Amino acid sequence: MSKFSNRYWVVIPAAGIGKRMGGEIPKQYLDLHGKPILMRTLGIFLTNDLVTELVVAIAPGDQYWPSIAKQIKDQRVITIEGGGERCQSVLNGLYALSEKAADNDWVLVHDAVRPCLSQEALHRLFAHLSDHPTGGLLGCPLSDTLKRTDDQGSVLETLDRSHVWQAQTPQMFRYGLLKAALERAITNNQM
């Protein structure tokens, strides 16, 4: 019997307004084969019986979320107000779980616009980290060539990519550790 909890909570920061993309609507609400991207992302976790609850952090005054929320029949989805930055939205999601989640429970933080996570990858993450004291994330080895440049953009060197991986979501960490780390980082202006 493991000394660690294997309850899984999901926080989906979806408070972005698409500023960088410059579209008319936030990218999490763009259509992907007849459904908003966010709805497809939620579906990944709603079809997984191991997930205890999903917290969706939306922007204040979000005009698109209410129509999606009406379509969700699963009581495991709760909505909270996100923050101005992703880290603040995640922390707000963790605060929403404070009465329910134990410090050793798992929290998966998954980007609202990443609807292509497979159940196989999700279960691989669960299995690989089941007894881990801290957590981890999905990733894949980087195959692109990496260059380091100077301030003028001139190439200084080609970097060794043999130990470089591309981080993906979800990132999965113990509730208590993640909450404390985010609080500390935000308090110290490290985000």
PDB file of C-alpha atoms in Angstrom:
ATOM      1  CA  MET A   1       0.000   0.000   0.000  1.00  0.00           C
ATOM      2  CA  SER A   2       1.407   3.375  -1.043  1.00  0.00           C
ATOM      3  CA  LYS A   3       1.834   6.126   1.538  1.00  0.00           C
ATOM      4  CA  PHE A   4       0.756   8.605  -1.142  1.00  0.00           C
ATOM      5  CA  SER A   5      -2.734   9.563  -2.245  1.00  0.00           C
ATOM      6  CA  ASN A   6      -3.796   8.788  -5.770  1.00  0.00           C
ATOM      7  CA  ARG A   7      -6.736  11.183  -6.016  1.00  0.00           C
ATOM      8  CA  TYR A   8      -6.531  13.362  -9.104  1.00  0.00           C
ATOM      9  CA  TRP A   9      -7.791  16.934  -9.361  1.00  0.00           C
ATOM     10  CA  VAL A  10      -7.482  18.962 -12.573  1.00  0.00           C
ATOM     11  CA  VAL A  11      -6.998  22.722 -12.893  1.00  0.00           C
ATOM     12  CA  ILE A  12      -7.505  24.194 -16.336  1.00  0.00           C
ATOM     13  CA  PRO A  13      -6.448  27.837 -16.628  1.00  0.00           C
ATOM     14  CA  ALA A  14      -8.779  29.223 -19.307  1.00  0.00           C
ATOM     15  CA  ALA A  15      -8.750  32.922 -18.437  1.00  0.00           C
ATOM     16  CA  GLY A  16      -6.643  33.950 -21.423  1.00  0.00           C
ATOM     17  CA  ILE A  17      -8.126  36.502 -23.765  1.00  0.00           C
ATOM     18  CA  GLY A  18      -6.037  35.692 -26.845  1.00  0.00           C
ATOM     19  CA  LYS A  19      -3.936  38.850 -26.681  1.00  0.00           C
ATOM     20  CA  ARG A  20      -0.870  37.294 -28.371  1.00  0.00           C
ATOM     21  CA  MET A  21      -2.923  35.578 -31.059  1.00  0.00           C
ATOM     22  CA  GLY A  22      -4.852  38.749 -31.830  1.00  0.00           C
ATOM     23  CA  GLY A  23      -8.082  36.960 -32.745  1.00  0.00           C
ATOM     24  CA  GLU A  24     -11.609  38.171 -32.209  1.00  0.00           C
ATOM     25  CA  ILE A  25     -12.324  35.482 -29.631  1.00  0.00           C
ATOM     26  CA  PRO A  26      -9.997  33.746 -27.162  1.00  0.00           C
ATOM     27  CA  LYS A  27      -8.380  30.682 -28.726  1.00  0.00           C
ATOM     28  CA  GLN A  28      -9.898  28.259 -26.176  1.00  0.00           C
ATOM     29  CA  TYR A  29     -13.286  29.052 -27.738  1.00  0.00           C
ATOM     30  CA  LEU A  30     -12.278  28.559 -31.368  1.00  0.00           C
ATOM     31  CA  ASP A  31     -14.115  25.784 -33.174  1.00  0.00           C
ATOM     32  CA  LEU A  32     -12.375  22.429 -33.589  1.00  0.00           C
ATOM     33  CA  HIS A  33     -14.492  19.969 -35.574  1.00  0.00           C
ATOM     34  CA  GLY A  34     -17.785  21.394 -34.356  1.00  0.00           C
ATOM     35  CA  LYS A  35     -16.884  22.042 -30.721  1.00  0.00           C
ATOM     36  CA  PRO A  36     -14.918  24.751 -28.917  1.00  0.00           C
ATOM     37  CA  ILE A  37     -11.340  23.700 -28.157  1.00  0.00           C
ATOM     38  CA  LEU A  38     -11.990  24.054 -24.418  1.00  0.00           C
ATOM     39  CA  MET A  39     -14.910  21.614 -24.616  1.00  0.00           C
ATOM     40  CA  ARG A  40     -12.647  19.039 -26.289  1.00  0.00           C
ATOM     41  CA  THR A  41      -9.968  19.607 -23.644  1.00  0.00           C
ATOM     42  CA  LEU A  42     -12.493  19.077 -20.841  1.00  0.00           C
ATOM     43  CA  GLY A  43     -13.621  15.875 -22.546  1.00  0.00           C
ATOM     44  CA  ILE A  44     -10.184  14.329 -22.031  1.00  0.00           C
ATOM     45  CA  PHE A  45     -10.634  14.453 -18.276  1.00  0.00           C
ATOM     46  CA  LEU A  46     -14.396  13.926 -18.114  1.00  0.00           C
ATOM     47  CA  THR A  47     -13.985  10.553 -19.817  1.00  0.00           C
ATOM     48  CA  ASN A  48     -11.458   9.476 -17.196  1.00  0.00           C
ATOM     49  CA  ASP A  49     -12.996   7.908 -14.089  1.00  0.00           C
ATOM     50  CA  LEU A  50      -9.867   8.560 -12.011  1.00  0.00           C
ATOM     51  CA  VAL A  51     -10.401  12.332 -12.120  1.00  0.00           C
ATOM     52  CA  THR A  52     -12.100  13.558  -8.946  1.00  0.00           C
ATOM     53  CA  GLU A  53     -12.939  17.101 -10.049  1.00  0.00           C
ATOM     54  CA  LEU A  54     -12.031  19.704 -12.678  1.00  0.00           C
ATOM     55  CA  VAL A  55     -11.616  23.392 -11.884  1.00  0.00           C
ATOM     56  CA  VAL A  56     -11.908  25.727 -14.864  1.00  0.00           C
ATOM     57  CA  ALA A  57     -10.487  29.213 -14.265  1.00  0.00           C
ATOM     58  CA  ILE A  58     -12.141  31.730 -16.602  1.00  0.00           C
ATOM     59  CA  ALA A  59     -11.657  35.451 -17.133  1.00  0.00           C
ATOM     60  CA  PRO A  60     -13.943  37.854 -15.278  1.00  0.00           C
ATOM     61  CA  GLY A  61     -16.861  38.703 -17.558  1.00  0.00           C
ATOM     62  CA  ASP A  62     -16.103  35.827 -19.953  1.00  0.00           C
ATOM     63  CA  GLN A  63     -18.997  35.902 -22.419  1.00  0.00           C
ATOM     64  CA  TYR A  64     -18.256  32.527 -24.073  1.00  0.00           C
ATOM     65  CA  TRP A  65     -18.059  30.177 -21.080  1.00  0.00           C
ATOM     66  CA  PRO A  66     -21.777  30.234 -20.087  1.00  0.00           C
ATOM     67  CA  SER A  67     -22.861  28.501 -23.314  1.00  0.00           C
ATOM     68  CA  ILE A  68     -20.272  25.754 -22.775  1.00  0.00           C
ATOM     69  CA  ALA A  69     -21.144  25.395 -19.088  1.00  0.00           C
ATOM     70  CA  LYS A  70     -24.794  24.738 -20.027  1.00  0.00           C
ATOM     71  CA  GLN A  71     -23.703  21.768 -22.142  1.00  0.00           C
ATOM     72  CA  ILE A  72     -21.658  20.140 -19.385  1.00  0.00           C
ATOM     73  CA  LYS A  73     -23.722  17.614 -17.477  1.00  0.00           C
ATOM     74  CA  ASP A  74     -20.879  16.353 -15.295  1.00  0.00           C
ATOM     75  CA  GLN A  75     -20.995  17.615 -11.705  1.00  0.00           C
ATOM     76  CA  ARG A  76     -17.209  17.269 -11.406  1.00  0.00           C
ATOM     77  CA  VAL A  77     -16.685  20.563 -13.282  1.00  0.00           C
ATOM     78  CA  ILE A  78     -16.564  23.742 -11.215  1.00  0.00           C
ATOM     79  CA  THR A  79     -15.880  27.247 -12.461  1.00  0.00           C
ATOM     80  CA  ILE A  80     -13.834  29.899 -10.722  1.00  0.00           C
ATOM     81  CA  GLU A  81     -12.522  33.329 -11.643  1.00  0.00           C
ATOM     82  CA  GLY A  82      -9.016  33.209 -13.048  1.00  0.00           C
ATOM     83  CA  GLY A  83      -6.260  35.733 -12.523  1.00  0.00           C
ATOM     84  CA  GLY A  84      -4.421  38.140 -14.756  1.00  0.00           C
ATOM     85  CA  GLU A  85      -1.619  35.602 -15.293  1.00  0.00           C
ATOM     86  CA  ARG A  86      -1.648  31.815 -15.709  1.00  0.00           C
ATOM     87  CA  CYS A  87       0.047  31.280 -12.334  1.00  0.00           C
ATOM     88  CA  GLN A  88      -2.664  33.301 -10.585  1.00  0.00           C
ATOM     89  CA  SER A  89      -5.409  31.304 -12.324  1.00  0.00           C
ATOM     90  CA  VAL A  90      -3.773  28.057 -11.221  1.00  0.00           C
ATOM     91  CA  LEU A  91      -3.427  29.315  -7.649  1.00  0.00           C
ATOM     92  CA  ASN A  92      -7.098  30.394  -7.633  1.00  0.00           C
ATOM     93  CA  GLY A  93      -7.945  26.861  -8.773  1.00  0.00           C
ATOM     94  CA  LEU A  94      -5.901  25.392  -5.942  1.00  0.00           C
ATOM     95  CA  TYR A  95      -7.648  27.656  -3.443  1.00  0.00           C
ATOM     96  CA  ALA A  96     -10.991  26.377  -4.774  1.00  0.00           C
ATOM     97  CA  LEU A  97      -9.847  22.864  -3.852  1.00  0.00           C
ATOM     98  CA  SER A  98      -8.559  23.768  -0.387  1.00  0.00           C
ATOM     99  CA  GLU A  99     -11.551  22.264   1.456  1.00  0.00           C
ATOM    100  CA  LYS A 100     -11.426  19.040  -0.589  1.00  0.00           C
ATOM    101  CA  ALA A 101      -7.880  18.151  -1.596  1.00  0.00           C
ATOM    102  CA  ALA A 102      -5.297  16.702   0.765  1.00  0.00           C
ATOM    103  CA  ASP A 103      -1.680  17.838   0.577  1.00  0.00           C
ATOM    104  CA  ASN A 104      -0.626  14.494  -0.958  1.00  0.00           C
ATOM    105  CA  ASP A 105      -3.383  14.458  -3.602  1.00  0.00           C
ATOM    106  CA  TRP A 106      -2.375  15.004  -7.200  1.00  0.00           C
ATOM    107  CA  VAL A 107      -3.213  18.169  -9.142  1.00  0.00           C
ATOM    108  CA  LEU A 108      -2.901  18.145 -12.903  1.00  0.00           C
ATOM    109  CA  VAL A 109      -2.520  21.566 -14.525  1.00  0.00           C
ATOM    110  CA  HIS A 110      -3.482  21.377 -18.178  1.00  0.00           C
ATOM    111  CA  ASP A 111      -3.625  24.119 -20.792  1.00  0.00           C
ATOM    112  CA  ALA A 112      -7.126  24.904 -22.038  1.00  0.00           C
ATOM    113  CA  VAL A 113      -5.950  24.834 -25.647  1.00  0.00           C
ATOM    114  CA  ARG A 114      -4.304  21.400 -25.592  1.00  0.00           C
ATOM    115  CA  PRO A 115      -7.135  19.059 -26.691  1.00  0.00           C
ATOM    116  CA  CYS A 116      -4.933  16.281 -28.094  1.00  0.00           C
ATOM    117  CA  LEU A 117      -3.857  14.547 -24.885  1.00  0.00           C
ATOM    118  CA  SER A 118      -4.460  10.817 -25.185  1.00  0.00           C
ATOM    119  CA  GLN A 119      -5.823   8.635 -22.400  1.00  0.00           C
ATOM    120  CA  GLU A 120      -2.738   6.459 -22.893  1.00  0.00           C
ATOM    121  CA  ALA A 121      -0.406   9.386 -22.147  1.00  0.00           C
ATOM    122  CA  LEU A 122      -2.519  10.415 -19.169  1.00  0.00           C
ATOM    123  CA  HIS A 123      -2.456   6.903 -17.683  1.00  0.00           C
ATOM    124  CA  ARG A 124       1.275   6.658 -18.355  1.00  0.00           C
ATOM    125  CA  LEU A 125       1.734   9.853 -16.311  1.00  0.00           C
ATOM    126  CA  PHE A 126      -0.440   8.450 -13.497  1.00  0.00           C
ATOM    127  CA  ALA A 127       1.466   5.160 -13.448  1.00  0.00           C
ATOM    128  CA  HIS A 128       4.945   6.662 -13.668  1.00  0.00           C
ATOM    129  CA  LEU A 129       4.350   9.150 -10.843  1.00  0.00           C
ATOM    130  CA  SER A 130       2.055   7.088  -8.592  1.00  0.00           C
ATOM    131  CA  ASP A 131       4.587   6.832  -5.742  1.00  0.00           C
ATOM    132  CA  HIS A 132       6.592   9.943  -6.545  1.00  0.00           C
ATOM    133  CA  PRO A 133       6.808  12.386  -3.625  1.00  0.00           C
ATOM    134  CA  THR A 134       6.686  15.559  -5.755  1.00  0.00           C
ATOM    135  CA  GLY A 135       5.411  15.122  -9.316  1.00  0.00           C
ATOM    136  CA  GLY A 136       6.398  15.575 -12.901  1.00  0.00           C
ATOM    137  CA  LEU A 137       5.150  16.277 -16.386  1.00  0.00           C
ATOM    138  CA  LEU A 138       4.794  14.905 -19.850  1.00  0.00           C
ATOM    139  CA  GLY A 139       7.510  15.740 -22.322  1.00  0.00           C
ATOM    140  CA  CYS A 140       9.196  14.617 -25.499  1.00  0.00           C
ATOM    141  CA  PRO A 141      12.823  14.717 -26.578  1.00  0.00           C
ATOM    142  CA  LEU A 142      13.677  17.774 -28.621  1.00  0.00           C
ATOM    143  CA  SER A 143      14.646  16.940 -32.177  1.00  0.00           C
ATOM    144  CA  ASP A 144      15.190  20.479 -33.469  1.00  0.00           C
ATOM    145  CA  THR A 145      18.640  22.018 -33.686  1.00  0.00           C
ATOM    146  CA  LEU A 146      19.171  24.655 -31.011  1.00  0.00           C
ATOM    147  CA  LYS A 147      21.391  27.711 -31.430  1.00  0.00           C
ATOM    148  CA  ARG A 148      22.600  30.185 -28.822  1.00  0.00           C
ATOM    149  CA  THR A 149      22.936  33.740 -30.107  1.00  0.00           C
ATOM    150  CA  ASP A 150      24.312  37.056 -28.950  1.00  0.00           C
ATOM    151  CA  ASP A 151      22.250  40.245 -28.537  1.00  0.00           C
ATOM    152  CA  GLN A 152      22.528  41.000 -32.260  1.00  0.00           C
ATOM    153  CA  GLY A 153      21.228  37.567 -33.279  1.00  0.00           C
ATOM    154  CA  SER A 154      24.553  36.173 -34.439  1.00  0.00           C
ATOM    155  CA  VAL A 155      24.993  32.453 -33.766  1.00  0.00           C
ATOM    156  CA  LEU A 156      27.517  31.726 -31.039  1.00  0.00           C
ATOM    157  CA  GLU A 157      27.142  27.958 -30.817  1.00  0.00           C
ATOM    158  CA  THR A 158      24.999  24.928 -31.498  1.00  0.00           C
ATOM    159  CA  LEU A 159      23.645  23.524 -28.239  1.00  0.00           C
ATOM    160  CA  ASP A 160      23.737  19.851 -27.339  1.00  0.00           C
ATOM    161  CA  ARG A 161      20.101  18.714 -27.394  1.00  0.00           C
ATOM    162  CA  SER A 162      20.727  15.194 -26.064  1.00  0.00           C
ATOM    163  CA  HIS A 163      19.412  16.210 -22.623  1.00  0.00           C
ATOM    164  CA  VAL A 164      16.791  18.753 -23.710  1.00  0.00           C
ATOM    165  CA  TRP A 165      13.108  17.898 -23.638  1.00  0.00           C
ATOM    166  CA  GLN A 166      10.026  19.849 -24.649  1.00  0.00           C
ATOM    167  CA  ALA A 167       7.674  20.220 -21.668  1.00  0.00           C
ATOM    168  CA  GLN A 168       4.008  19.442 -22.249  1.00  0.00           C
ATOM    169  CA  THR A 169       0.869  19.491 -20.174  1.00  0.00           C
ATOM    170  CA  PRO A 170      -0.533  18.257 -17.962  1.00  0.00           C
ATOM    171  CA  GLN A 171       1.994  18.944 -15.281  1.00  0.00           C
ATOM    172  CA  MET A 172       1.178  16.856 -12.219  1.00  0.00           C
ATOM    173  CA  PHE A 173       2.276  17.740  -8.688  1.00  0.00           C
ATOM    174  CA  ARG A 174       1.243  17.100  -5.113  1.00  0.00           C
ATOM    175  CA  TYR A 175      -1.409  19.622  -4.061  1.00  0.00           C
ATOM    176  CA  GLY A 176       0.377  20.981  -0.977  1.00  0.00           C
ATOM    177  CA  LEU A 177       3.752  21.371  -2.672  1.00  0.00           C
ATOM    178  CA  LEU A 178       2.309  23.063  -5.760  1.00  0.00           C
ATOM    179  CA  LYS A 179       0.201  25.479  -3.726  1.00  0.00           C
ATOM    180  CA  ALA A 180       3.138  26.443  -1.493  1.00  0.00           C
ATOM    181  CA  ALA A 181       5.490  26.871  -4.460  1.00  0.00           C
ATOM    182  CA  LEU A 182       3.054  29.108  -6.354  1.00  0.00           C
ATOM    183  CA  GLU A 183       2.303  31.221  -3.280  1.00  0.00           C
ATOM    184  CA  ARG A 184       6.026  31.680  -2.641  1.00  0.00           C
ATOM    185  CA  ALA A 185       6.813  32.522  -6.277  1.00  0.00           C
ATOM    186  CA  ILE A 186       3.985  35.041  -6.588  1.00  0.00           C
ATOM    187  CA  THR A 187       4.850  36.670  -3.237  1.00  0.00           C
ATOM    188  CA  ASN A 188       8.494  36.993  -4.319  1.00  0.00           C
ATOM    189  CA  ASN A 189       7.546  38.285  -7.811  1.00  0.00           C
ATOM    190  CA  GLN A 190       9.240  35.312  -9.451  1.00  0.00           C
ATOM    191  CA  MET A 191       6.440  34.662 -11.924  1.00  0.00           C
TER     192      MET A 191
END
